[in-house]
CSV table of C-alpha atoms in Angstrom, one decimal:
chain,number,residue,atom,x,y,z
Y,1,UNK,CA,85.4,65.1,62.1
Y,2,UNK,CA,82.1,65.1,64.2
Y,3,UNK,CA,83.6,66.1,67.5
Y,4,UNK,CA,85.6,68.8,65.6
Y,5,UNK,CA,82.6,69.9,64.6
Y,6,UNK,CA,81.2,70.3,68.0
Y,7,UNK,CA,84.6,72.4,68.8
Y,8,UNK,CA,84.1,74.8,66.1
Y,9,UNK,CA,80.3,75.2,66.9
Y,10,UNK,CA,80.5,75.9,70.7
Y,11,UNK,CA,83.1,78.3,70.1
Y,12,UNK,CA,80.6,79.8,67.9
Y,13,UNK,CA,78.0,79.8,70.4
Y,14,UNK,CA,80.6,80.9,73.0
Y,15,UNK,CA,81.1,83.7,71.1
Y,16,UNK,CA,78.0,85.0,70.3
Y,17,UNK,CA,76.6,84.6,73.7
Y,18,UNK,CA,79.8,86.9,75.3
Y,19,UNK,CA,79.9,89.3,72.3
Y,20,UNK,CA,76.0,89.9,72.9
Y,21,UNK,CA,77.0,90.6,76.7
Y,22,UNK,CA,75.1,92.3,79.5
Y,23,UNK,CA,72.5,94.5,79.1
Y,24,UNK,CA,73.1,97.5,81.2
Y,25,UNK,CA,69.4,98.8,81.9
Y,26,UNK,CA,69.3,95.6,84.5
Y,27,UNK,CA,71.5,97.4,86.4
Y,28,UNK,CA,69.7,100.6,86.2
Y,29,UNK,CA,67.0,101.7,89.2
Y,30,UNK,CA,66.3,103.9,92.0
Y,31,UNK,CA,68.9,102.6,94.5
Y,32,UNK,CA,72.3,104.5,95.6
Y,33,UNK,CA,75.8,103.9,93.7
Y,34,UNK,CA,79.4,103.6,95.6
Y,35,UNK,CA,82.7,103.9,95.4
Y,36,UNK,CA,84.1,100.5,95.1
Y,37,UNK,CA,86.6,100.6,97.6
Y,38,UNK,CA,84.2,102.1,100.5
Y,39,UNK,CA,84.2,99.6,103.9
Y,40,UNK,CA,80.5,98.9,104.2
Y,41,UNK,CA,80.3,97.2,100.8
Y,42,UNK,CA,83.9,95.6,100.3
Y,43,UNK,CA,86.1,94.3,103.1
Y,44,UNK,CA,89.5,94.1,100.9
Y,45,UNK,CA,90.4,95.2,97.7
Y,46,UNK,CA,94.3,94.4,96.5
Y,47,UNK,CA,96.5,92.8,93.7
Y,48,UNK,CA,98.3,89.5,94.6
Y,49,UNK,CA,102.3,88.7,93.8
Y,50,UNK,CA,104.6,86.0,92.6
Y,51,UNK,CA,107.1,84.7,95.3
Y,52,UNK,CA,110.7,85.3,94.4
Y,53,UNK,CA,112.7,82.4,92.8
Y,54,UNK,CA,114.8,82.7,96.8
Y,55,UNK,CA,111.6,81.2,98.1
Y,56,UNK,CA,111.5,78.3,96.2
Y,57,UNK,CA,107.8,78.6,96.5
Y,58,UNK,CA,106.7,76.5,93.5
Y,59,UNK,CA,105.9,72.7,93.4
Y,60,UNK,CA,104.1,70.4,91.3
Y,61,UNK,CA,102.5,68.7,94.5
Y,62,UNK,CA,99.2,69.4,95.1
Y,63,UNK,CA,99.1,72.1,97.7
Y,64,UNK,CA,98.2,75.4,97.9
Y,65,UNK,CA,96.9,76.2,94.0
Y,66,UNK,CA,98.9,79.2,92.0
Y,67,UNK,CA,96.2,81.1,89.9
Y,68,UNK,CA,97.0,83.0,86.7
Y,69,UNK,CA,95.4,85.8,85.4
Y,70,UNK,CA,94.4,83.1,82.2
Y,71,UNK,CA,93.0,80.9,84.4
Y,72,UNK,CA,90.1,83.3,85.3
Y,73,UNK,CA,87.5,83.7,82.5
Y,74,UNK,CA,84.7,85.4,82.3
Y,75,UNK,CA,82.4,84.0,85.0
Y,76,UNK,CA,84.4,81.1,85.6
Y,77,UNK,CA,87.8,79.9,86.8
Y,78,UNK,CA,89.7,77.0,84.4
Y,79,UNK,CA,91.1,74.9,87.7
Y,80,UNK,CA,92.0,72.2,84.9
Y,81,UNK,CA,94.6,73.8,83.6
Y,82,UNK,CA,96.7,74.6,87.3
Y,83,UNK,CA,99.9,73.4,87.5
Y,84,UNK,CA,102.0,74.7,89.7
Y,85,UNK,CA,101.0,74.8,93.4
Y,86,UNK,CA,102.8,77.2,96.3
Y,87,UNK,CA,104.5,74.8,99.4
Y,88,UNK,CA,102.0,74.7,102.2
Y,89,UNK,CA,104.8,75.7,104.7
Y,90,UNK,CA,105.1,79.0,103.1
Y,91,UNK,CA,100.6,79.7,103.4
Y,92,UNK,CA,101.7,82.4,106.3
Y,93,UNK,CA,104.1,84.6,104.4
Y,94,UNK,CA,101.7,84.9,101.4
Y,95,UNK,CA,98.8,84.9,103.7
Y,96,UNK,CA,98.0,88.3,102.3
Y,97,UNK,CA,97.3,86.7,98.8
Y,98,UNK,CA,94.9,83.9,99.9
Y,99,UNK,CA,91.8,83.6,98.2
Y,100,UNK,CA,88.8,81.3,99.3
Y,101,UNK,CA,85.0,81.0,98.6
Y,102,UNK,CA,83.1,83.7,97.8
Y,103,UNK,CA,86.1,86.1,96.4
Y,104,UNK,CA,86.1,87.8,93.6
Y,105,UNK,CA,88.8,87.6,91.2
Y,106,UNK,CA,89.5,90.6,88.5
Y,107,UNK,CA,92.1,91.2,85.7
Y,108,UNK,CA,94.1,93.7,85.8
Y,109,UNK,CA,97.4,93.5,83.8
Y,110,UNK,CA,97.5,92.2,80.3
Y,111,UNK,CA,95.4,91.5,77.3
Y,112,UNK,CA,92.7,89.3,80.0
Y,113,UNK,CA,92.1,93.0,81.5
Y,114,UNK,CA,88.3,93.0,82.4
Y,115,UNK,CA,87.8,88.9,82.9
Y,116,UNK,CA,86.2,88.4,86.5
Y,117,UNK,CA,84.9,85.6,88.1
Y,118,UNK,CA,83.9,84.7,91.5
Y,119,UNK,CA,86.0,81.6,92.9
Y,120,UNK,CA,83.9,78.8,93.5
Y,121,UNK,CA,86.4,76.4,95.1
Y,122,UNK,CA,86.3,75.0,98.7
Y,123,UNK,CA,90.3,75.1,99.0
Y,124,UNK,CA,92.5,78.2,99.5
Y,125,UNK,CA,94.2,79.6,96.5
Y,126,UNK,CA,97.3,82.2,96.0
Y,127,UNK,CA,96.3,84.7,92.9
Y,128,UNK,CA,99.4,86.2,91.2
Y,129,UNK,CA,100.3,90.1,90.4
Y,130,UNK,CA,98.1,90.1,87.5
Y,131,UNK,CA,95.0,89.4,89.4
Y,132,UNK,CA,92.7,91.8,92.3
Y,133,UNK,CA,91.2,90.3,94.8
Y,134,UNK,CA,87.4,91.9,95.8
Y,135,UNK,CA,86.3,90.3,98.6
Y,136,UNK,CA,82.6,91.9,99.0
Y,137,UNK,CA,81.0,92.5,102.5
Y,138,UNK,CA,78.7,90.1,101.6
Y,139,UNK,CA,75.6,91.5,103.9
Y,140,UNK,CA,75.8,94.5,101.7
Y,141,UNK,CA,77.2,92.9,98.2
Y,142,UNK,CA,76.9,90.0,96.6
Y,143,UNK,CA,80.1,88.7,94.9
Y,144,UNK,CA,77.9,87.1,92.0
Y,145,UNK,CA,75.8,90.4,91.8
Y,146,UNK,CA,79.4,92.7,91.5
Y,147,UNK,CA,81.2,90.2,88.9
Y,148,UNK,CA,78.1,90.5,86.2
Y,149,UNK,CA,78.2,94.2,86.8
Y,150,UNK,CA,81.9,93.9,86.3
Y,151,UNK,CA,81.0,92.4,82.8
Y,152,UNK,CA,78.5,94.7,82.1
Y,153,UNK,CA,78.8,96.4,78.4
Y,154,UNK,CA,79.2,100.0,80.5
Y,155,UNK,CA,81.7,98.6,82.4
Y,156,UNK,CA,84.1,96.7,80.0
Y,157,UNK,CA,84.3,100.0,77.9
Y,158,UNK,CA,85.3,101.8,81.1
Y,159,UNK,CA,88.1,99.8,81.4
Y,160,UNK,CA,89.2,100.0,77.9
Y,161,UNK,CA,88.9,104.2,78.5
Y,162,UNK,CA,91.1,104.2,81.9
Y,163,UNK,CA,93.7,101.3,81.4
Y,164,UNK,CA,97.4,102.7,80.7
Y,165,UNK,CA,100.9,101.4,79.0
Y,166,UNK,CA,101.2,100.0,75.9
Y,167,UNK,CA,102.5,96.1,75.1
Y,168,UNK,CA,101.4,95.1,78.9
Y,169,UNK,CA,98.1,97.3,79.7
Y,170,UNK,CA,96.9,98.0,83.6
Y,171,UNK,CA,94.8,99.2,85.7
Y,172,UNK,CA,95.7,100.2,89.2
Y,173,UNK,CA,94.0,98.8,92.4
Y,174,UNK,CA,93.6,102.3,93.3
Y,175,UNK,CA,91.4,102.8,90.1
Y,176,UNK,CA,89.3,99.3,90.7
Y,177,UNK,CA,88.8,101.1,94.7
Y,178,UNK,CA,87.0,104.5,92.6
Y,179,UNK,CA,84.6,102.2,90.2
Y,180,UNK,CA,81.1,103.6,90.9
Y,181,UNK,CA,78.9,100.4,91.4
Y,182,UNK,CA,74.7,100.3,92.1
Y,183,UNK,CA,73.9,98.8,95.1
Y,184,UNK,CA,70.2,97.8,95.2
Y,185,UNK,CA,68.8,95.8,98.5
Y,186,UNK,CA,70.3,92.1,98.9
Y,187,UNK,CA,66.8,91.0,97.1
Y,188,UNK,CA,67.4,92.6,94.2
Y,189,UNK,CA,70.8,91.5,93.7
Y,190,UNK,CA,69.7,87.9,94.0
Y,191,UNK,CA,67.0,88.5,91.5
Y,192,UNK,CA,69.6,89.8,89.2
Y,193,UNK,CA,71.9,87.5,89.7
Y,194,UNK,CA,69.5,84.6,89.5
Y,195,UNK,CA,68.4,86.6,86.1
Y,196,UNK,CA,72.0,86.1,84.7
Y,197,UNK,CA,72.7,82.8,85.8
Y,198,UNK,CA,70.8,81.4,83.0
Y,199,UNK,CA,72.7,82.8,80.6
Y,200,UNK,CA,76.2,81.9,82.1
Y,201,UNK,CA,75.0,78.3,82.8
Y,202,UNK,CA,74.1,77.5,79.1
Y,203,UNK,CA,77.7,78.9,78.5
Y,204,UNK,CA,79.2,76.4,81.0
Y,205,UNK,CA,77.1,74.0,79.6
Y,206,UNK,CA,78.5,74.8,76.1
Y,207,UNK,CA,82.3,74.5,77.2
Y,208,UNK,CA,81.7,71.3,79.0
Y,209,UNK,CA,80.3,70.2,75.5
Y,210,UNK,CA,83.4,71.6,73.7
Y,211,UNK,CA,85.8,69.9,76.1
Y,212,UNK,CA,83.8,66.2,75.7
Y,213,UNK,CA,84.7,66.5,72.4
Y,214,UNK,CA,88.5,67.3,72.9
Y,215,UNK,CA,88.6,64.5,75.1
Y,216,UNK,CA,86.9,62.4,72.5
Y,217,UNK,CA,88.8,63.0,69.7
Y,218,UNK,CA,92.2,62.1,72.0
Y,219,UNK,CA,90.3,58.9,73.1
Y,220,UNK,CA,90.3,58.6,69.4
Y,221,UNK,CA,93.6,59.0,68.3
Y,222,UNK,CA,95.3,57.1,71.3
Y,223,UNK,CA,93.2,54.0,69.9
Y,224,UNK,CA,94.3,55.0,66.4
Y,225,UNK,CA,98.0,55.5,67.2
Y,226,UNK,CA,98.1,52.2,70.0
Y,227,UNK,CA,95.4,50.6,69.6
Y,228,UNK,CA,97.0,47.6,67.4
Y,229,UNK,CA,100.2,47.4,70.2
């Protein structure tokens, strides 16, 4: 009962913290905005696939990791919860779709649209349909700096205004390449992205309190259930 207390308080906490977002006047000042897609501040800018069930990509070895569009929240990636990996043999045919350190990682199909998050890991990765990769010239943009403004307040609602269909909403990689984004001088962005850090660390902070817990209260119940075997 303690550690479900825990759960149900960090997601409280969770909540609050995302709800109450990003202020947008941080990202308000006297620098120029861009076009997203322009060369001298991104270097690629596309939507990953799925291979075809003729590949017979897909193993449960651990190899190249498969990323989901639910595996990337906002400001982080849940690596835990990968299963399913993409044969090593097959990296150069879906070369196209590798992610490594430093990308950034935006949601584009489905009810995650909006989530972003900058991917952390040192391995290469293959993202899947649902999922555009950014991958920021970095001397001009930093990857951190574009994913908050991705989650600014402004920004979310933008995406809410331009996304189409109905059960399985999208936006197009051609509409991420048109987002207007600030551009301040590389000192700035650090500042700002220093600035926000805080916030997103005491929510990483919270979720690794929240998963503790879950692993807790399954310690718990194994002893329960097997303890007298």
């Amino acid at each position: 009962d303690k550690q479900q207390t825990i759960i149900e308080k960090t997601k409280e906490m969770e909540k609050a913290i995302l709800e109450a977002g990003i202020d947008d006047t941080i990202f308000e000042g006297d620098w120029g905005w861009v076009e997203l897609g322009e060369e001298r501040v991104t270097n690629e800018i596309h939507p990953g696939s799925t291979p075809p069930r003729s590949d017979n990509a897909f193993t449960k070895n651990k190899e190249i990791p498969f990323i989901k569009s639910e595996y990337v929240q906002n400001a982080y990636i849940d690596f835990s919860k990968i299963e399913i990996h993409i044969k090593t043999n097959l990296r150069d045919k879906y070369k196209r779709n590798l992610i490594r350190k430093g990308d950034v990682l935006f949601n584009i199909i489905g009810a995650s649209i909006g989530r972003v998050a900058v991917y952390k890991e040192k391995i290469e990765a293959i993202i899947n349909q649902n999922i555009c990769l950014i991958r920021t010239n970095k001397s001009k943009l930093l990857p951190e700096f574009l994913m908050y403004f991705l989650l600014s307040s402004k920004m979310q609602s933008h995406f809410e205004g331009i996304k189409f269909g109905g059960g399985q909403p999208a936006l197009s990689a051609t509409a991420v390449k048109h987002f207007k984004i600030p551009v301040p001088p590389l000192e700035k962005q650090k500042e700002i992205v220093e600035f926000l850090d805080v916030q997103f660390q005491v929510l990483e902070k919270i979720r690794a309190l929240r998963e503790n817990a879950e692993k807790t209260i399954k310690l718990i119940l194994e002893k329960e259930v097997f303890g007298n075997e």
